[in-house]
Coordinates of C-alpha atoms and ligand atoms in Angstrom, one line a residue:
X21 CA 0.0 0.0 0.0
X22 CA 2.7 2.4 1.1
X23 CA 4.7 1.4 -2.0
X24 CA 1.7 1.8 -4.2
X25 CA 1.0 5.2 -2.8
X26 CA 4.4 6.5 -3.2
X27 CA 4.4 5.1 -6.7
X28 CA 1.3 7.1 -7.5
X29 CA 2.9 10.3 -5.9
X30 CA 6.2 9.8 -7.9
X31 CA 4.1 9.4 -11.1
X32 CA 2.0 12.5 -10.3
X33 CA 5.1 14.5 -9.6
X34 CA 6.5 13.6 -13.0
X35 CA 3.2 14.5 -14.6
X36 CA 2.8 17.7 -12.7
X37 CA 6.3 18.9 -13.1
X38 CA 6.2 20.5 -16.5
X39 CA 3.1 22.6 -15.7
X40 CA 4.7 23.7 -12.5
X41 CA 7.9 24.6 -14.2
X42 CA 6.0 26.6 -16.7
X43 CA 4.1 28.7 -14.1
X44 CA 7.4 29.1 -12.1
X45 CA 9.1 30.6 -15.2
X46 CA 6.1 32.8 -15.7
X47 CA 6.3 34.1 -12.2
X48 CA 10.0 34.7 -12.6
X49 CA 9.4 36.7 -15.7
X50 CA 6.8 38.7 -14.0
X51 CA 9.4 39.9 -11.6
X52 CA 10.9 42.0 -14.4
X53 CA 8.6 45.0 -14.2
X54 CA 8.7 45.8 -17.9
X55 CA 7.4 42.3 -18.5
X56 CA 4.9 42.6 -15.8
X57 CA 3.6 45.9 -17.3
X58 CA 3.3 44.3 -20.7
X59 CA 1.5 41.1 -19.6
X60 CA -0.8 42.4 -17.0
X61 CA -2.6 45.5 -18.5
X62 CA -4.0 47.9 -16.1
X63 CA -7.3 49.6 -17.0
X64 CA -6.7 53.2 -18.0
X65 CA -8.6 56.0 -16.2
X66 CA -10.8 56.4 -19.2
X67 CA -11.7 52.7 -19.3
X68 CA -12.4 52.8 -15.5
X69 CA -14.7 55.8 -16.0
X70 CA -16.5 54.2 -18.9
X71 CA -17.0 51.1 -17.0
X72 CA -19.2 52.8 -14.5
X73 CA -21.9 53.5 -17.1
X74 CA -23.1 49.9 -17.9
X75 CA -22.7 47.0 -15.7
X76 CA -19.0 46.0 -15.4
X77 CA -18.0 42.9 -17.4
X78 CA -18.4 39.5 -15.7
X79 CA -14.7 38.7 -16.1
X80 CA -12.5 41.8 -15.9
X81 CA -9.0 40.9 -17.2
X82 CA -6.7 39.5 -14.5
X83 CA -5.0 42.6 -13.1
X84 CA -2.1 42.5 -10.8
X85 CA -1.1 45.8 -9.1
X86 CA 0.8 43.8 -6.7
X87 CA 4.4 45.3 -6.5
X88 CA 5.7 42.3 -4.4
X89 CA 8.0 39.8 -5.8
X90 CA 6.2 37.0 -7.4
X91 CA 8.9 34.4 -7.6
X92 CA 9.3 33.4 -4.0
X93 CA 9.5 30.2 -2.0
X94 CA 5.9 30.9 -0.7
X95 CA 4.5 31.6 -4.1
X96 CA 6.1 28.3 -5.5
X97 CA 4.7 26.3 -2.7
X98 CA 1.2 27.8 -3.2
X99 CA 1.3 27.1 -6.9
X100 CA 2.5 23.6 -6.4
X101 CA -0.2 23.0 -3.8
X102 CA -2.9 24.3 -6.1
X103 CA -1.8 22.2 -9.1
X104 CA -1.6 19.1 -6.9
X105 CA -5.1 19.6 -5.6
X106 CA -6.3 20.1 -9.2
X107 CA -4.6 16.9 -10.2
X108 CA -6.1 14.7 -7.4
X109 CA -9.6 16.3 -7.3
X110 CA -12.5 13.9 -7.4
X111 CA -14.8 16.3 -9.2
X112 CA -15.0 15.9 -13.0
X113 CA -17.6 16.8 -15.5
X114 CA -20.2 14.1 -15.8
X115 CA -19.2 12.3 -12.6
X116 CA -20.9 12.2 -9.3
X117 CA -20.4 15.5 -7.5
X118 CA -18.4 15.1 -4.3
X119 CA -20.5 16.1 -1.3
X120 CA -17.9 17.0 1.4
X121 CA -19.1 18.4 4.7
X122 CA -19.0 22.2 4.9
X123 CA -19.7 24.5 7.9
X124 CA -22.8 26.5 7.5
X125 CA -22.9 30.1 8.6
X126 CA -26.3 31.6 9.7
X127 CA -27.1 33.8 7.2
X128 CA -20.5 36.0 0.7
X129 CA -18.1 38.8 -5.0
X130 CA -20.1 41.2 -6.7
X131 CA -20.5 39.8 -10.2
X132 CA -21.3 36.4 -8.7
X133 CA -23.9 38.0 -6.7
X134 CA -25.4 39.8 -9.8
X135 CA -25.4 36.4 -11.4
X136 CA -27.0 34.7 -8.5
X137 CA -29.8 37.3 -8.4
X138 CA -30.4 36.9 -12.1
X139 CA -30.8 33.1 -12.0
X140 CA -32.4 32.8 -8.7
X141 CA -35.4 31.1 -10.3
X142 CA -33.5 28.3 -11.8
X143 CA -30.4 27.7 -9.6
X144 CA -29.4 27.7 -6.0
X145 CA -26.0 29.4 -5.3
X146 CA -23.6 28.6 -2.7
X147 CA -20.2 30.0 -1.9
X148 CA -17.7 27.8 -0.1
X149 CA -14.8 29.7 1.6
X150 CA -11.6 27.5 1.6
X151 CA -8.1 28.3 2.7
X152 CA -6.5 31.7 1.9
X153 CA -4.7 32.0 -1.5
X154 CA -2.7 35.0 -0.1
X155 CA -2.3 34.7 3.7
X156 CA -0.3 37.4 5.3
X157 CA 2.0 34.8 6.6
X158 CA 2.4 32.9 3.2
X159 CA 2.4 34.2 -0.5
X160 CA 1.8 37.8 0.5
X161 CA 0.1 40.0 -2.1
X162 CA -0.6 43.7 -1.8
X163 CA -3.5 43.0 -4.0
X164 CA -5.2 40.9 -1.2
X165 CA -8.1 42.9 0.2
X166 CA -7.5 41.7 3.7
X167 CA -4.8 40.9 6.0
X168 CA -5.6 37.3 6.9
X169 CA -3.0 34.9 8.3
X170 CA -3.2 31.0 7.5
X171 CA -6.2 29.7 9.5
X172 CA -5.0 27.7 12.5
X173 CA -8.4 26.7 13.6
X174 CA -12.0 26.7 12.5
X175 CA -12.6 29.9 14.4
X176 CA -10.0 31.7 12.3
X177 CA -11.7 30.5 9.1
X178 CA -15.2 31.3 10.2
X179 CA -13.9 34.9 11.2
X180 CA -12.3 35.4 7.9
X181 CA -15.5 34.1 6.0
X182 CA -17.4 36.9 7.7
X183 CA -15.4 39.3 5.5
X184 CA -16.3 37.5 2.4
X185 CA -20.0 37.8 3.2
X186 CA -19.7 41.6 3.3
X187 CA -18.8 41.2 -0.5
X188 CA -21.9 39.4 -1.3
X189 CA -24.3 39.6 1.6
X190 CA -27.2 37.8 0.0
X191 CA -25.5 34.7 -1.1
X192 CA -25.5 31.5 1.1
X193 CA -22.1 30.9 2.4
X194 CA -20.5 27.9 3.9
X195 CA -17.0 27.1 5.1
X196 CA -14.6 24.3 4.2
X197 CA -13.7 22.1 7.1
X198 CA -10.2 22.2 8.5
X199 CA -9.2 19.1 6.6
X200 CA -9.8 21.1 3.5
X201 CA -12.1 18.4 2.1
X202 CA -14.0 20.6 -0.3
X203 CA -10.9 22.2 -1.6
X204 CA -9.3 18.9 -2.2
X205 CA -12.4 17.2 -3.8
X206 CA -13.0 20.1 -6.2
X207 CA -9.4 21.2 -6.8
X208 CA -10.8 24.7 -5.8
X209 CA -7.6 26.4 -4.7
X210 CA -7.2 29.3 -5.5
X211 CA -10.8 29.6 -6.7
X212 CA -13.1 27.8 -9.0
X213 CA -16.7 27.6 -10.2
X214 CA -18.9 24.5 -10.6
X215 CA -22.5 23.7 -11.7
X216 CA -24.1 20.6 -10.1
X217 CA -27.3 19.2 -11.2
X218 CA -28.9 16.1 -9.7
X219 CA -25.6 15.4 -7.9
X220 CA -23.7 15.3 -11.1
X221 CA -20.9 17.8 -12.1
X222 CA -22.4 19.6 -15.1
X223 CA -19.8 22.4 -15.5
X224 CA -16.3 22.6 -14.1
X225 CA -14.6 26.0 -14.5
X226 CA -10.9 26.5 -14.8
X227 CA -8.6 27.1 -11.8
X228 CA -8.6 30.8 -10.7
X229 CA -7.6 33.5 -11.1
X230 CA -7.2 33.1 -15.0
X231 CA -9.6 30.3 -15.3
X232 CA -12.3 31.7 -13.1
X233 CA -14.9 32.8 -15.6
X234 CA -18.4 34.0 -14.5
X235 CA -19.2 34.6 -18.1
X236 CA -19.0 30.8 -18.8
X237 CA -21.3 30.2 -15.8
X238 CA -23.7 32.8 -17.3
X239 CA -23.8 31.3 -20.8
X240 CA -24.3 27.7 -19.3
X241 CA -27.3 29.0 -17.3
X242 CA -28.7 31.0 -20.1
X243 CA -28.7 28.0 -22.4
X244 CA -30.3 25.9 -19.7
X245 CA -32.9 28.5 -19.1
X246 CA -33.7 28.6 -22.9
X247 CA -34.0 24.8 -22.9
X248 CA -36.4 24.9 -20.0
X249 CA -38.6 27.4 -21.7
X250 CA -38.9 25.8 -25.0
X251 CA -41.0 22.7 -24.9
X252 CA -38.7 20.1 -26.3
X253 CA -41.3 17.4 -27.3
X254 CA -44.5 18.2 -28.9
X255 CA -47.1 15.5 -28.7
X256 CA -49.4 15.4 -31.6
X257 CA -52.5 13.3 -30.9
X258 CA -54.5 12.0 -33.8
Ligands
NAG19 C1 -6.0 23.1 5.6 O1 -5.6 24.4 5.3 C2 -5.0 25.1 6.4 C3 -4.7 26.6 5.9 O2 -5.9 27.3 5.9 C4 -3.7 24.5 6.9 O3 -3.2 25.2 7.9 C5 -4.1 23.0 7.2 O4 -2.8 22.3 7.5 C6 -4.7 22.4 6.1 N1 -5.2 21.0 6.4 C7 -4.7 19.9 5.8 C8 -5.2 18.7 6.6 O5 -4.1 19.9 4.9

């Protein structure tokens, strides 16, 4: 068993390594400011002003105003952790949706909330808060909205989740358990979107931040709604 397990880990490491290396090189390149400016375009003042007219886009471009170094031991550890979780997750499109325990709060991001309000008649929305992507004692980012150290206990996690609720007060919010079962089952770290129907995974978003696309969720739900509204079978009685 032990042997088998280490065999699996070794195979996973070999499979995972090229992707990890690619991300590591990208982070290293992003430490050259000229490259960072070219790759991560900041919205201009005009665009920012124009955006206030209509509703903002579901998926604004990934924008890093972080001036910290990106290529650090902590960032590499975080990337490796996320890619490993992604590799070993049990959630796959078409497969049974894992149903790990979460901690409910009595009572959550803006475009997610807009979407939830729009589709409230056809879907139930749930945010599950997992471990921090940028804890203040880990991969520190000046883009992180809050100063949250790694959760040492459930109380820490529940307290941090309250801050998330302020961003989306009307959306049901639950919290991953301290064994991080939901994050592992869904490969959710750093952030991820799923659609589950009748216990099956119907949509699996990419890993955030770059794969986190609320617009994909929206188009899936739009198509689903259209299907619901158009009678698919017409019975003609003679
Ligand atoms: C779960 O995540 C926390 C960070 O929030 C970490 O301290 C803890 O060790 C993780 N637990 C397991 C079982 O990996």
